[in-house]
Coordinates of C-alpha atoms in Angstrom, one line a residue:
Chain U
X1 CA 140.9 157.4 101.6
X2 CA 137.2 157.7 101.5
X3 CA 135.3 158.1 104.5
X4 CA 132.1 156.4 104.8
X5 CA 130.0 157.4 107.5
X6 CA 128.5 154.2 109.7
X7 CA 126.3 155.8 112.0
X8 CA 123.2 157.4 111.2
X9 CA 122.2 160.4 112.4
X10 CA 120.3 159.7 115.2
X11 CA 116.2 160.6 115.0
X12 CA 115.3 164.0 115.9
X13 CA 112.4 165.4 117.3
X14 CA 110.1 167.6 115.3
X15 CA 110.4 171.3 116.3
X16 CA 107.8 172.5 118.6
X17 CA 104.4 173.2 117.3
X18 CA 104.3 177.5 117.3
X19 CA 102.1 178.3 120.8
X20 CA 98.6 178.9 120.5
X21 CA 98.0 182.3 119.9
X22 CA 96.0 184.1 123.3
X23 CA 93.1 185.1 120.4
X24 CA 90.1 186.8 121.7
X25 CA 87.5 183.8 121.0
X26 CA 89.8 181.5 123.3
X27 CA 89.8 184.5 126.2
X28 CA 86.0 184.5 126.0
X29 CA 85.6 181.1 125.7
X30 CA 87.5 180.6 128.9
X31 CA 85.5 183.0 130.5
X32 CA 82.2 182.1 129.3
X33 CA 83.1 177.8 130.8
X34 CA 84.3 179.7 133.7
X35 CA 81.2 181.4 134.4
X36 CA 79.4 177.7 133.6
X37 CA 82.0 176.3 136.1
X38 CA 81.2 179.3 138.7
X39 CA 77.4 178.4 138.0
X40 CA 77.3 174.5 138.1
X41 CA 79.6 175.0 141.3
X42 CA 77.5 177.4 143.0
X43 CA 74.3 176.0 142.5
X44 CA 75.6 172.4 144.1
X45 CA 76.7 174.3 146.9
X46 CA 73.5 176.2 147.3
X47 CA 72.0 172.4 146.7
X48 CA 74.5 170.9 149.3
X49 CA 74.0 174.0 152.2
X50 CA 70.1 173.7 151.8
X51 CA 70.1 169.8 151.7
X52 CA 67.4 168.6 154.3
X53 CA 66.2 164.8 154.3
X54 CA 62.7 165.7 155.8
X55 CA 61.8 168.1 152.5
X56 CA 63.4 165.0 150.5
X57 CA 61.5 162.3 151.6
X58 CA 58.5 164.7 151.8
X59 CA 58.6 166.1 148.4
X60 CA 60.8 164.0 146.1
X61 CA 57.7 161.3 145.4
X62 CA 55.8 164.1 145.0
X63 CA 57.9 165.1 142.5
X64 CA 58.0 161.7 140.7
X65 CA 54.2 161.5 141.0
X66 CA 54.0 165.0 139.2
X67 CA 56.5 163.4 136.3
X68 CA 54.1 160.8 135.8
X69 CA 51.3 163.2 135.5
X70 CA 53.4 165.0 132.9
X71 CA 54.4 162.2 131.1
X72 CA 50.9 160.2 130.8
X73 CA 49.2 163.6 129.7
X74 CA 51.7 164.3 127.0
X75 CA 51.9 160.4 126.1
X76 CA 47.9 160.4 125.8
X77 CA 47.3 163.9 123.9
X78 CA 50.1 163.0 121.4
X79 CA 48.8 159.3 120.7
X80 CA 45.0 160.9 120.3
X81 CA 46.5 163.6 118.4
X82 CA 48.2 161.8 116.2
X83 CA 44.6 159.7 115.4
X84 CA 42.5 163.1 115.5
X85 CA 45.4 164.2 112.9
X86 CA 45.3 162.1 110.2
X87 CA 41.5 163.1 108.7
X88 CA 42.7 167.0 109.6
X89 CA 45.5 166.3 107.0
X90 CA 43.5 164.3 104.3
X91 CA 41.1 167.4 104.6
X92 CA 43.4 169.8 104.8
X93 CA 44.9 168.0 101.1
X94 CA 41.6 167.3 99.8
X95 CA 40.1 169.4 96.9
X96 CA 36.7 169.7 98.6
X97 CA 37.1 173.4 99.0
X98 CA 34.9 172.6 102.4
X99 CA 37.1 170.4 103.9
X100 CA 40.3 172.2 102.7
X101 CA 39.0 175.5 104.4
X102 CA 38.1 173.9 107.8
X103 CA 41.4 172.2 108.1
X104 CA 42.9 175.4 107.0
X105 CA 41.1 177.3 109.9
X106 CA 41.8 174.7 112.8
X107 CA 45.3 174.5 112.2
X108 CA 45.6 178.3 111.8
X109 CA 43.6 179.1 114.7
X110 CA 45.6 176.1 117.3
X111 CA 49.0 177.2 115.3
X112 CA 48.2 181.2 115.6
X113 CA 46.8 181.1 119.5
X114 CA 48.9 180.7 122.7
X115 CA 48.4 177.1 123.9
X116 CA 47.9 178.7 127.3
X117 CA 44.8 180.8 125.8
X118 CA 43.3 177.7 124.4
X119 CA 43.7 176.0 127.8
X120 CA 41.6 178.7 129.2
X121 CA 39.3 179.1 126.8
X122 CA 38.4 175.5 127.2
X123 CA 39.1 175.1 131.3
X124 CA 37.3 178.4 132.4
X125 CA 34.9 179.4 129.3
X126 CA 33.7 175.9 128.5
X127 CA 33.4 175.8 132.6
X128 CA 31.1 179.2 132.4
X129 CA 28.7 177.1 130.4
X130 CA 27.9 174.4 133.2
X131 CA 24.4 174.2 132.9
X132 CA 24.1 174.0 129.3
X133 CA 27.0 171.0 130.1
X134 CA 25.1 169.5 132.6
X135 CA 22.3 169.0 130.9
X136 CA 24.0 167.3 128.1
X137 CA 24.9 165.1 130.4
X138 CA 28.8 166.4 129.6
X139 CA 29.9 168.2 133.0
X140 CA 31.9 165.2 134.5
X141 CA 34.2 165.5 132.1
X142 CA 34.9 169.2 131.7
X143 CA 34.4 169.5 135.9
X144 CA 38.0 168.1 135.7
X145 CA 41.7 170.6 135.3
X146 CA 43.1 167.5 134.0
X147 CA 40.6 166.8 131.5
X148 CA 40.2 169.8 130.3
X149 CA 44.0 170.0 129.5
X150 CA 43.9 166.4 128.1
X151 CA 41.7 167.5 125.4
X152 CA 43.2 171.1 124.7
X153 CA 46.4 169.4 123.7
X154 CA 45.0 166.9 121.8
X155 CA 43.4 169.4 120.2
X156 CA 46.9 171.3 119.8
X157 CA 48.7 168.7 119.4
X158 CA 46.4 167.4 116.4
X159 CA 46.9 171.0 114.4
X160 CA 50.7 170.6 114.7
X161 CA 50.4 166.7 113.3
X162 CA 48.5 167.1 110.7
X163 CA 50.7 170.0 109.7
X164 CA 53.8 168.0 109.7
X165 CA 51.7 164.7 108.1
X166 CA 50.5 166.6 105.3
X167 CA 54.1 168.3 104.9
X168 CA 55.7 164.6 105.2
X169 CA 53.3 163.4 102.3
X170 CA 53.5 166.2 100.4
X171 CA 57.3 165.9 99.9
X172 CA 57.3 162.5 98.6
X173 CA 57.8 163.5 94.7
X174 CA 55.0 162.4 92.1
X175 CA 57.2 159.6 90.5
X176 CA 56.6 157.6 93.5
X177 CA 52.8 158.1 92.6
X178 CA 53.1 157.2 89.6
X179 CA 55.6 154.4 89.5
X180 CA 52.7 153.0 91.7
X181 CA 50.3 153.3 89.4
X182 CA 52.2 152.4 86.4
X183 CA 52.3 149.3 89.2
X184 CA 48.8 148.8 89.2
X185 CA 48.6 149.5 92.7
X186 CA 45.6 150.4 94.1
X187 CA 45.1 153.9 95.2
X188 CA 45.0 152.8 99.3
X189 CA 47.7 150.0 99.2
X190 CA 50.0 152.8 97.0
X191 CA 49.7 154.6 99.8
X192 CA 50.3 152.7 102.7
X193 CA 52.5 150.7 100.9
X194 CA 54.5 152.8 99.3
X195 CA 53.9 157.0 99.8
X196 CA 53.7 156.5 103.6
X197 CA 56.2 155.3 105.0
X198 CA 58.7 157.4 102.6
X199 CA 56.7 160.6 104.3
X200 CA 56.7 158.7 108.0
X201 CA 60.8 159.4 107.7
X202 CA 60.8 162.6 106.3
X203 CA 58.3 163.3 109.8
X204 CA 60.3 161.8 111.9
X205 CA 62.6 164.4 113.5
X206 CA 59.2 167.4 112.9
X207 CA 57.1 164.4 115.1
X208 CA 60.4 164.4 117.7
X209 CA 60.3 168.2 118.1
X210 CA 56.7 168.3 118.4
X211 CA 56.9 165.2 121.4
X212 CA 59.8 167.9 122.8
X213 CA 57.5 171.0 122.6
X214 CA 54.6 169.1 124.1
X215 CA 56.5 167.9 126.9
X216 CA 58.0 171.5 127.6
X217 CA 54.6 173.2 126.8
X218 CA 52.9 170.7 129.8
X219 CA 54.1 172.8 132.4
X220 CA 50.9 175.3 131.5
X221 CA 48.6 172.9 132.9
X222 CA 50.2 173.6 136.6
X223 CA 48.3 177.2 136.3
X224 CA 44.9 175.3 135.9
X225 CA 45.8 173.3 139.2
X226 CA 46.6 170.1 137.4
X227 CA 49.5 168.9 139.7
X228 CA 51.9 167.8 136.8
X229 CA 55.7 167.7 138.0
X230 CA 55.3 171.9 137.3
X231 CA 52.3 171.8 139.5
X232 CA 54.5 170.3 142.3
X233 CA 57.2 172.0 141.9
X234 CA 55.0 175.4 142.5
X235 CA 53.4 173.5 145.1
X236 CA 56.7 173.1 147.0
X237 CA 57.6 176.0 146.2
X238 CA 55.2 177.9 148.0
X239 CA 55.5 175.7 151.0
X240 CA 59.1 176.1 151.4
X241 CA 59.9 179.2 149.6
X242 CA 63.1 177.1 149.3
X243 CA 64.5 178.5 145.1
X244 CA 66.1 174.5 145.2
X245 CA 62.3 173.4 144.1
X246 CA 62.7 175.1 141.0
X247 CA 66.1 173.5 140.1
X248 CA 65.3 170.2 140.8
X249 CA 62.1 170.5 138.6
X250 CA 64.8 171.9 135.6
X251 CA 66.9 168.8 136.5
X252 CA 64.3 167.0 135.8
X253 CA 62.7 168.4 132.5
X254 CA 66.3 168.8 131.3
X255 CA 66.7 165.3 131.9
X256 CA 63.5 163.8 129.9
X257 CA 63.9 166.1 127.0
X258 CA 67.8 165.1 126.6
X259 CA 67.0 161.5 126.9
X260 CA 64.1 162.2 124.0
X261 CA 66.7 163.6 121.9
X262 CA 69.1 160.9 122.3
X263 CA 66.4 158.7 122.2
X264 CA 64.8 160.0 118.9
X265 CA 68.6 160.4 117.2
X266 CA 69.0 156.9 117.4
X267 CA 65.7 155.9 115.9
X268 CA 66.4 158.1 113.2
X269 CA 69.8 156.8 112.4
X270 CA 68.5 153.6 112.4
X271 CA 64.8 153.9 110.4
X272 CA 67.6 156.1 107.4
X273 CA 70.3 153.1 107.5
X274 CA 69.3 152.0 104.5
X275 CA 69.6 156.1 102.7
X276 CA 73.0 156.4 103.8
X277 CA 76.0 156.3 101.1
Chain A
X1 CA 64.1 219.0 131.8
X2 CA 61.7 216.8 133.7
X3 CA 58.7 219.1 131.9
X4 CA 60.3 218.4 128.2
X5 CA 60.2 214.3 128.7
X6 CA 56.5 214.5 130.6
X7 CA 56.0 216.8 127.1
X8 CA 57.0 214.1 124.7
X9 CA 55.7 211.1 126.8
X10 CA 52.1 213.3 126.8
X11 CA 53.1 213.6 122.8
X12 CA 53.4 209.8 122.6
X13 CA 50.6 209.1 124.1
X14 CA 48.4 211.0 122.6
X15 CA 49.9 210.1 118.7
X16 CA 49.5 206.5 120.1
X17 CA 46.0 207.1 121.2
X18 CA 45.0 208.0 117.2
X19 CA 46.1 205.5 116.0
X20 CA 45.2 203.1 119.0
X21 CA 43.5 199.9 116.6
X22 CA 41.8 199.2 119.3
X23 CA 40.2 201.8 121.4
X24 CA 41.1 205.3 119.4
X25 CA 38.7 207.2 117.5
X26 CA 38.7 205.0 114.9
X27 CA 39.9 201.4 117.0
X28 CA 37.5 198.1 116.5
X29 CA 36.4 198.7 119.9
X30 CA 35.1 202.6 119.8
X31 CA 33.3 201.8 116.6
X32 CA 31.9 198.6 116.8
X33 CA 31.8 198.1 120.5
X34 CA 30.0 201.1 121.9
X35 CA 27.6 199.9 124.5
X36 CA 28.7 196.5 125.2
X37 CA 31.1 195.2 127.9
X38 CA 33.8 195.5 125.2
X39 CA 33.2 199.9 125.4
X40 CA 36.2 201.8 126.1
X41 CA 36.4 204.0 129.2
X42 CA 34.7 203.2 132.7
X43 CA 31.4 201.4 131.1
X44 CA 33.2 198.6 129.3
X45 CA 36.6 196.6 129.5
X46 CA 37.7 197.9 125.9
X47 CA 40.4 199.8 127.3
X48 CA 42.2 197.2 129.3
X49 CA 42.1 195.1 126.8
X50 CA 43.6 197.1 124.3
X51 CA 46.7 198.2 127.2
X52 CA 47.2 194.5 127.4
X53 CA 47.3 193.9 123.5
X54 CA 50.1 196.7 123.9
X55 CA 51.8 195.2 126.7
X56 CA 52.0 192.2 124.6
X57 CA 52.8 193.9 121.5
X58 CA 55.8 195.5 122.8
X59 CA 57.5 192.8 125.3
X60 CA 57.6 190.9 122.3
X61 CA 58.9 193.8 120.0
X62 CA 61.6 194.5 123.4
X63 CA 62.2 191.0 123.5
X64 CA 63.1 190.7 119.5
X65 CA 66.3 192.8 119.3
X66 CA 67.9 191.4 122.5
X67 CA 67.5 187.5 121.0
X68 CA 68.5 188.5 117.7
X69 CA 71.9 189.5 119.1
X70 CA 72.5 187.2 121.8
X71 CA 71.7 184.9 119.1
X72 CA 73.9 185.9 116.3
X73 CA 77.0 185.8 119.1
X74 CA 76.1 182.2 119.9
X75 CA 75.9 181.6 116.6
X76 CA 79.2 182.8 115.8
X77 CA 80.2 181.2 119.0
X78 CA 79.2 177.7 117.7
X79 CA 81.0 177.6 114.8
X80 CA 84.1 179.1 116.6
X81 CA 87.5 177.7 116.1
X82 CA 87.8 177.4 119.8
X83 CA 86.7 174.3 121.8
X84 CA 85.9 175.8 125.1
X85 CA 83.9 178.5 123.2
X86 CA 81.8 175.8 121.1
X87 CA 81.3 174.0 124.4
X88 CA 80.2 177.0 126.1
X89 CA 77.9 177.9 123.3
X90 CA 76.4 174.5 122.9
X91 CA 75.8 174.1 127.1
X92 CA 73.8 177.3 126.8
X93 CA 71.3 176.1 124.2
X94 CA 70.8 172.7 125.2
X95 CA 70.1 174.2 128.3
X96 CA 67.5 177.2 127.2
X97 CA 66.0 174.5 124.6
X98 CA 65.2 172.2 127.0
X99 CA 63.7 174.1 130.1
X100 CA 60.2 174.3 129.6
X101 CA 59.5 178.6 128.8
X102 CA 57.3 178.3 132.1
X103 CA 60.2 177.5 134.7
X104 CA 62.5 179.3 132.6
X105 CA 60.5 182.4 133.2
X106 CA 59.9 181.1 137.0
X107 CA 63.8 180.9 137.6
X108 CA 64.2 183.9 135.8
X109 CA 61.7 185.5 138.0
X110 CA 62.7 184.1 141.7
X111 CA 66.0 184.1 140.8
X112 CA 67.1 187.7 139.8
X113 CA 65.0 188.8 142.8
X114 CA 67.1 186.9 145.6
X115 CA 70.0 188.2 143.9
X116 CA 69.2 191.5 143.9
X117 CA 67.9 191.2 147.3
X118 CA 70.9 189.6 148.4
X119 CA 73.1 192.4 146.7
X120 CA 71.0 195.2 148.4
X121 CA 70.9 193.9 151.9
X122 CA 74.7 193.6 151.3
X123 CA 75.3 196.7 150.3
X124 CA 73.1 197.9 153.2
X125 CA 69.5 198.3 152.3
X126 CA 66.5 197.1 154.0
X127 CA 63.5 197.3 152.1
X128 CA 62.4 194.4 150.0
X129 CA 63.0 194.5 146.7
X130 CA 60.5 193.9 143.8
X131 CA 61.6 192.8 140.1
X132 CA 60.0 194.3 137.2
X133 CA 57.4 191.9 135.4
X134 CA 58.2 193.3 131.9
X135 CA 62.1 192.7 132.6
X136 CA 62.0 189.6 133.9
X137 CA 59.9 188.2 131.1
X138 CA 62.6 190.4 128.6
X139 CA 65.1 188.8 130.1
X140 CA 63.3 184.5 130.5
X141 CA 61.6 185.2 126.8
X142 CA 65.2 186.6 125.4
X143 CA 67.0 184.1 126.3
X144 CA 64.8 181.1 125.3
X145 CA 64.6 183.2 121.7
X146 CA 68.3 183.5 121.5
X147 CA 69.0 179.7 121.8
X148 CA 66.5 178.8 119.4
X149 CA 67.6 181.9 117.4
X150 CA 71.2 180.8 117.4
X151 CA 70.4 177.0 115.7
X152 CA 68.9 179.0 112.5
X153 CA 71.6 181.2 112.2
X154 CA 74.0 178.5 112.7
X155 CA 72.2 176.4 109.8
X156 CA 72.2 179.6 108.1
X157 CA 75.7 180.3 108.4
X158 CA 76.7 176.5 107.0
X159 CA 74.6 177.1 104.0
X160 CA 76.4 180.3 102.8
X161 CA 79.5 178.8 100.3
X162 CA 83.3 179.3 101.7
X163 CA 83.9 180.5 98.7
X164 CA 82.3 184.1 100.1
X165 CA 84.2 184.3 102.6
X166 CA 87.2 184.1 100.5
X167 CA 86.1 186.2 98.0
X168 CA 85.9 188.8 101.0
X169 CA 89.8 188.0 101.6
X170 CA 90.4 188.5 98.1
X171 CA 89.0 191.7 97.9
X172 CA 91.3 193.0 101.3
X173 CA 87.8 193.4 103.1
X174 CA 88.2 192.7 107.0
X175 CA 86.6 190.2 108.8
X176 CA 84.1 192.4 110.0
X177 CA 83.7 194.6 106.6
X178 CA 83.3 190.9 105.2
X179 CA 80.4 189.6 107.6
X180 CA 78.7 193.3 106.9
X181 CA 78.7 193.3 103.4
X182 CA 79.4 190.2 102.3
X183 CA 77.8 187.2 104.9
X184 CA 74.6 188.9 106.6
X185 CA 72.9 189.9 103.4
X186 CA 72.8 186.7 102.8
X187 CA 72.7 185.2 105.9
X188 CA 69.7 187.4 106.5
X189 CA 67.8 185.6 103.5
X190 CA 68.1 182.2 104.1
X191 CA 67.2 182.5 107.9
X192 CA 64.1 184.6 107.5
X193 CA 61.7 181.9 107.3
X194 CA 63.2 180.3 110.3
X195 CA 63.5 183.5 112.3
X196 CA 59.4 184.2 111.1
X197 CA 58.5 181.1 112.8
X198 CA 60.7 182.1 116.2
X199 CA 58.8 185.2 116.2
X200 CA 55.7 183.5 116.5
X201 CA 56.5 181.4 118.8
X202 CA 58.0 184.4 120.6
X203 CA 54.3 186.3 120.2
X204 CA 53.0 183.2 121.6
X205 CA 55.3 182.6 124.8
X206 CA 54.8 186.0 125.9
X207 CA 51.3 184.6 127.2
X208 CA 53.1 182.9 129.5
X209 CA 54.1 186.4 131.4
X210 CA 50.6 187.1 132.4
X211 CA 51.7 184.2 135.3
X212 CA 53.6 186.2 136.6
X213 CA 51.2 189.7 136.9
X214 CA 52.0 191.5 133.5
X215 CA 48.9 193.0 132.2
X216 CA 49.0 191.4 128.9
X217 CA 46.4 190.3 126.4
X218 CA 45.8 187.3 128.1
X219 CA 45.5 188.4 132.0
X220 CA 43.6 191.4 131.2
X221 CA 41.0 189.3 129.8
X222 CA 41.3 186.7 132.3
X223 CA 40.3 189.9 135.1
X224 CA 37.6 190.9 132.5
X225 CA 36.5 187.2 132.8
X226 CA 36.6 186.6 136.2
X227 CA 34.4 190.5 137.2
X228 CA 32.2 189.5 134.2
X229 CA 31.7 186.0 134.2
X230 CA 31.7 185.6 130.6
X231 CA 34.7 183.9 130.6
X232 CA 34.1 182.0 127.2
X233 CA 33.5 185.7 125.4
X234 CA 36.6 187.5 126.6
X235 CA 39.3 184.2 126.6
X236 CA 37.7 184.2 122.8
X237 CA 38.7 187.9 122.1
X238 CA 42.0 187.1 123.7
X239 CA 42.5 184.5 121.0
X240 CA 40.9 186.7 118.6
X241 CA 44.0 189.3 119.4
X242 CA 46.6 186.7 119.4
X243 CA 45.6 185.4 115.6
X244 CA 45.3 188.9 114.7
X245 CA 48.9 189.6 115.9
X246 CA 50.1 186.5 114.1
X247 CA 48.0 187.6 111.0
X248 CA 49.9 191.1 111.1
X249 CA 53.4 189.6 111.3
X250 CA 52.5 187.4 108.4
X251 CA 51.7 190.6 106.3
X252 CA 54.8 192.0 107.8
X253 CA 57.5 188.6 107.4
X254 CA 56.3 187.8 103.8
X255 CA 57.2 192.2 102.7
X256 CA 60.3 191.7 104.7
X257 CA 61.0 188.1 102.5
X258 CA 60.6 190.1 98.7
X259 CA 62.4 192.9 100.1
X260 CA 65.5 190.8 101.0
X261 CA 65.3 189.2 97.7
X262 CA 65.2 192.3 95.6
X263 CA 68.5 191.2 94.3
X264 CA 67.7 188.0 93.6
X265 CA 66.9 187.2 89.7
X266 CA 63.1 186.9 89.0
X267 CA 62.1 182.9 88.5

């Protein structure tokens, strides 16, 4: 007279999860995408209700013309500073008390100054000097806004590098010096060979910052008249008084330095593949 | 009422003027300056420079507590449980870290004054209205500061152990007694050299406001510059002032390092 159950049970659902609780971080975190929301709507309205073709065609390739001033004067200054930077940084580590004090005071003074001071020190107090300049036979070049900037951020640019170079060698540890020498590496293949490129990764994401801060620190040169994409946008701005020049020129700046960043995270996930465990 | 506050701004002024490095009795200028075009007073631009190193001296110094705690709210924002909040957070500084400081300031600038001009003809008035200089470039500089701000903290906050904060729970402490006691002493150490370098590049950004008509170091030489012609001298002294500045918060970071690690054992 047993009485053997045949059917199972049939699967239940879990219970429901317990609600979220309403906490304070969620109620200003909803408020603080709504005010994004608000924001990114607002401003495509304000882009959509002020939308005229004719200041379009007008001023968008002036716009694009100003991005390739911006982009060829940072690409120049960084490559020149990065040559300029390397005998800052061997000087900087040598233990000629000479060269290791001059290095110390270049990169101290283009680290401790506002790039915008040096900019005018070299655009309008080099330029109070013409005549000397002329007759060296110099004043074509320093005439120019846009050379002028060229060579203040190489010159910037070259304090930072050899900062971050001399940083990047510095923190490859001794055994690596001396398991070249136990090698019988010479001293210059050791280091091109071996110390160098171990330091090049560890500068890798300091030289993708500094490309970053160069790019975002270009806008100066617009106040010397050098009609970068900053330089056009004021430009436009002052011929339209229309507050859209301003956001397209953000668009645009926002748009190189994220592309950078992606740009340089890849590169350094792929130069480390071989350091990952 | 009025007469007490004109007393203590007088009071101010005049305590400031002693001690004035520049152009009080004892300042660089007064002493070693007398006759040249660096003289204080009507003879010499000794004076305007000096009202421009304190313009610069104290937008930064104005700028510094605002970024510290818009930062420290971001930061806390970031590593918040809650998505929208961490999204919010992170759409703010890859926003302020990738506008150049320039437009920043420029949309700053424009921008609060056709909102406030649209607000005032709406609510009736007619004149135009002007924004403040000094506020605007508080406002651009504090925000660029707090995004940046808000990364070191945030590295800051990942390298403090969980451990402490369950040590805090242990112990019955809030979540507020916890971060007071327990996390921002510490927190406070390992981001000081991080926050050190922010301030610099705070003291150097607020060049930038001289664009926009704040007499600063950097546009009172430039007018000095432009009357004189010697624009080489005065952009010089300007970047004289600004090493000096950077010199002085040196001194003042590296005091401020060995007095947060007074607890820490000797090595």
């Amino acid at each position: 007279m047993s009485r053997v159950s045949t059917s199972l049970i049939p699967p239940q659902a879990p219970p429901p999860a317990p609600p979220r609780p309403f906490t304070a971080g969620r109620f200003f975190g909803n408020v603080f995408m709504g005010v994004w929301l608000a924001l990114t709507i607002g401003i495509f309205l304000m882009m959509v209700e002020g939308w005229d073709p004719e200041k379009f065609t007008r001023y968008g390739p002036n716009y694009l013309s100003g991005l390739g001033v911006t982009l060829t004067l940072v690409g120049l200054s960084i490559v020149l500073g990065a040559v300029l930077s390397l005998p800052l940084a061997f000087a900087r580590m040598s233990k000629n008390p000479v060269f290791s004090w001059f290095s110390y005071g270049y990169v101290y003074f283009f680290r401790g100054t506002p790039l915008l001071t040096q900019l005018f020190l070299i655009y309008y107090g080099l330029g109070s000097f013409s005549t000397e300049l002329k007759a060296w036979g110099l004043w074509w070049f320093f005439r120019d806004a846009w050379n002028c900037a060229l060579l203040t951020f190489t010159l910037n640019t070259a304090a930072y590098q050899a900062e971050i170079l001399r940083g990047a060698i510095e923190s490859v540890p001794r055994g690596q010096h001396e398991g070249a020498a136990a090698l019988g590496l010479p001293k210059k293949i050791a280091f091109f060979k071996v110390i160098l490129p171990q330091a090049l990764i560890v500068a890798l994401r300091p030289y993708g910052n500094e490309i970053i801060l160069m790019i975002k620190g270009s806008a100066i040169v617009a106040i010397i008249t050098v009609f970068d994409l900053m330089g056009e946008t004021r430009r436009a701005f002052s011929r339209t008084f229309d507050y859209q020049a301003y956001l397209w020129a953000a668009l645009l700046y926002l748009l190189i330095v994220e592309l950078l960043r992606n740009v340089w995270a890849w590169l350094e996930a792929r130069l480390t593949r071989h350091l990952k465990r | 009422m009025s007469g007490f506050f004109t007393a203590i701004v007088e009071a101010v002024t005049a305590a400031l003027g002693i001690v004035d490095p520049l152009c009080g009795p004892v300042g660089i200028f007064t002493l070693f300056a007398g006759d040249t075009l660096l003289a204080c007073g009507d003879t010499g631009w000794g004076d305007e420079i000096a009202l421009g190193f304190l313009v610069t001296g104290s937008l930064a110094l104005a700028t510094l507590p605002i970024g510290l705690l818009f930062g420290f709210f971001i930061a806390l924002a970031k590593q918040s449980e809650e998505r929208s909040l961490r999204l919010s957070a992170n759409i703010y500084t890859t926003l302020f870290r990738g506008l150049p400081e320039l437009l920043t300031l420029f949309i700053v600038y424009y921008g609060l004054q056709i909102l406030v001009q649209n607000a005032a003809t709406a609510i009736g008035y007619q004149g135009s209205v002007e924004i403040n200089a000094f506020f605007a470039g508080m406002i651009a500089l504090g925000v660029v500061f707090s995004a940046y701000c808000s990364e070191v903290l945030l590295s800051a906050f990942k390298a403090i152990p969980r451990g402490q904060y369950e040590a805090g729970d242990a112990l019955g402490l809030h979540r507020g007694r916890t971060m007071q006691r327990i996390i921002l002493p510490q927190l406070i150490r390992i981001a000081l050299p991080g926050l050190g370098n922010l301030w610099m590049a705070l003291l150097k950004d607020t060049a930038l406001v001289s664009v926009i008509g704040l007499p600063d170091i950097l546009r009172q030489t430039g007018v000095a510059a432009r009357v004189t012609k010697q624009a080489f001298e005065f952009y010089a002294i300007a970047c004289l002032l600004f090493l000096i500045l950077a010199f002085l918060s040196s001194l003042i970071f590296s005091s401020i390092e060995t007095w947060a690690k007074r607890s820490e054992a000797a090595r």
